[in-house]
């Protein structure tokens, strides 16, 4: 198989990491592999992306955002 015939594997520019204890709990946000901010909601993730010049149309698109340790609705410790 040639490189052009191989499946495309992409790494999203935005990674939202596991929920961390805090008041309120937060998730670290990486852009291009570098931790850039803490987020306490989906809105924070969108704002952080916008500040980095990244337009996010779909938070469920795995080519845009990678959610680690829970999806976009996971913002509370269990």
mmCIF file of C-alpha atoms in Angstrom:
data_model
loop_
_atom_site.group_PDB
_atom_site.id
_atom_site.type_symbol
_atom_site.label_atom_id
_atom_site.label_comp_id
_atom_site.label_asym_id
_atom_site.label_seq_id
_atom_site.Cartn_x
_atom_site.Cartn_y
_atom_site.Cartn_z
ATOM 1 C CA UNK A 1 0.000 0.000 0.000
ATOM 2 C CA UNK A 2 1.311 3.425 -0.854
ATOM 3 C CA UNK A 3 1.125 6.414 1.417
ATOM 4 C CA UNK A 4 -1.537 8.025 -0.763
ATOM 5 C CA UNK A 5 -3.680 4.875 -0.518
ATOM 6 C CA UNK A 6 -3.369 4.555 3.267
ATOM 7 C CA UNK A 7 -6.171 5.751 5.533
ATOM 8 C CA UNK A 8 -5.879 9.325 6.704
ATOM 9 C CA UNK A 9 -4.910 9.655 10.343
ATOM 10 C CA UNK A 10 -5.234 13.125 11.741
ATOM 11 C CA UNK A 11 -4.440 14.604 15.102
ATOM 12 C CA UNK A 12 -6.892 17.256 16.220
ATOM 13 C CA UNK A 13 -5.404 20.623 17.113
ATOM 14 C CA UNK A 14 -7.503 20.820 20.304
ATOM 15 C CA UNK A 15 -7.380 18.272 23.124
ATOM 16 C CA UNK A 16 -9.544 18.627 26.226
ATOM 17 C CA UNK A 17 -8.039 16.581 29.062
ATOM 18 C CA UNK A 18 -9.559 14.782 32.074
ATOM 19 C CA UNK A 19 -11.607 16.643 34.642
ATOM 20 C CA UNK A 20 -9.501 17.986 37.531
ATOM 21 C CA UNK A 21 -10.710 18.674 41.078
ATOM 22 C CA UNK A 22 -11.131 22.316 41.879
ATOM 23 C CA UNK A 23 -13.751 24.872 42.744
ATOM 24 C CA UNK A 24 -15.164 24.651 40.170
ATOM 25 C CA UNK A 25 -13.740 21.485 38.573
ATOM 26 C CA UNK A 26 -11.887 22.199 35.339
ATOM 27 C CA UNK A 27 -10.314 20.533 32.321
ATOM 28 C CA UNK A 28 -6.980 21.516 30.805
ATOM 29 C CA UNK A 29 -7.065 22.452 27.141
ATOM 30 C CA UNK A 30 -4.160 21.743 24.811
ATOM 31 C CA UNK A 31 -3.708 23.346 21.426
ATOM 32 C CA UNK A 32 -1.145 21.791 19.123
ATOM 33 C CA UNK A 33 0.156 19.715 22.053
ATOM 34 C CA UNK A 34 0.702 22.633 24.435
ATOM 35 C CA UNK A 35 -1.437 23.298 27.510
ATOM 36 C CA UNK A 36 -2.879 26.767 27.019
ATOM 37 C CA UNK A 37 -5.776 27.147 29.457
ATOM 38 C CA UNK A 38 -8.264 25.725 31.931
ATOM 39 C CA UNK A 39 -11.897 25.292 30.892
ATOM 40 C CA UNK A 40 -14.954 24.868 33.089
ATOM 41 C CA UNK A 41 -17.472 24.484 30.247
ATOM 42 C CA UNK A 42 -17.918 23.882 26.523
ATOM 43 C CA UNK A 43 -18.205 27.634 26.084
ATOM 44 C CA UNK A 44 -14.724 28.045 27.550
ATOM 45 C CA UNK A 45 -13.351 25.527 25.047
ATOM 46 C CA UNK A 46 -14.901 27.489 22.167
ATOM 47 C CA UNK A 47 -13.528 30.791 23.514
ATOM 48 C CA UNK A 48 -10.030 29.316 23.974
ATOM 49 C CA UNK A 49 -10.109 27.976 20.422
ATOM 50 C CA UNK A 50 -11.224 31.357 19.073
ATOM 51 C CA UNK A 51 -8.386 33.124 20.900
ATOM 52 C CA UNK A 52 -5.988 30.713 19.178
ATOM 53 C CA UNK A 53 -7.563 31.514 15.808
ATOM 54 C CA UNK A 54 -9.277 28.133 15.486
ATOM 55 C CA UNK A 55 -12.868 28.158 14.298
ATOM 56 C CA UNK A 56 -14.817 25.203 15.737
ATOM 57 C CA UNK A 57 -18.059 24.326 13.975
ATOM 58 C CA UNK A 58 -18.651 20.947 15.623
ATOM 59 C CA UNK A 59 -17.370 19.944 19.067
ATOM 60 C CA UNK A 60 -18.205 16.318 18.183
ATOM 61 C CA UNK A 61 -15.847 16.222 15.187
ATOM 62 C CA UNK A 62 -12.879 14.035 16.246
ATOM 63 C CA UNK A 63 -10.699 15.702 13.605
ATOM 64 C CA UNK A 64 -11.164 19.031 15.402
ATOM 65 C CA UNK A 65 -11.442 18.229 19.132
ATOM 66 C CA UNK A 66 -10.268 15.216 21.123
ATOM 67 C CA UNK A 67 -12.073 14.702 24.448
ATOM 68 C CA UNK A 68 -10.081 12.706 27.029
ATOM 69 C CA UNK A 69 -11.847 11.226 30.048
ATOM 70 C CA UNK A 70 -15.360 12.234 29.090
ATOM 71 C CA UNK A 71 -17.160 14.107 26.366
ATOM 72 C CA UNK A 72 -18.246 17.683 25.999
ATOM 73 C CA UNK A 73 -20.935 17.307 28.689
ATOM 74 C CA UNK A 74 -18.563 15.961 31.379
ATOM 75 C CA UNK A 75 -17.812 18.899 33.699
ATOM 76 C CA UNK A 76 -18.673 17.566 37.177
ATOM 77 C CA UNK A 77 -16.777 15.144 39.398
ATOM 78 C CA UNK A 78 -18.762 12.025 40.215
#
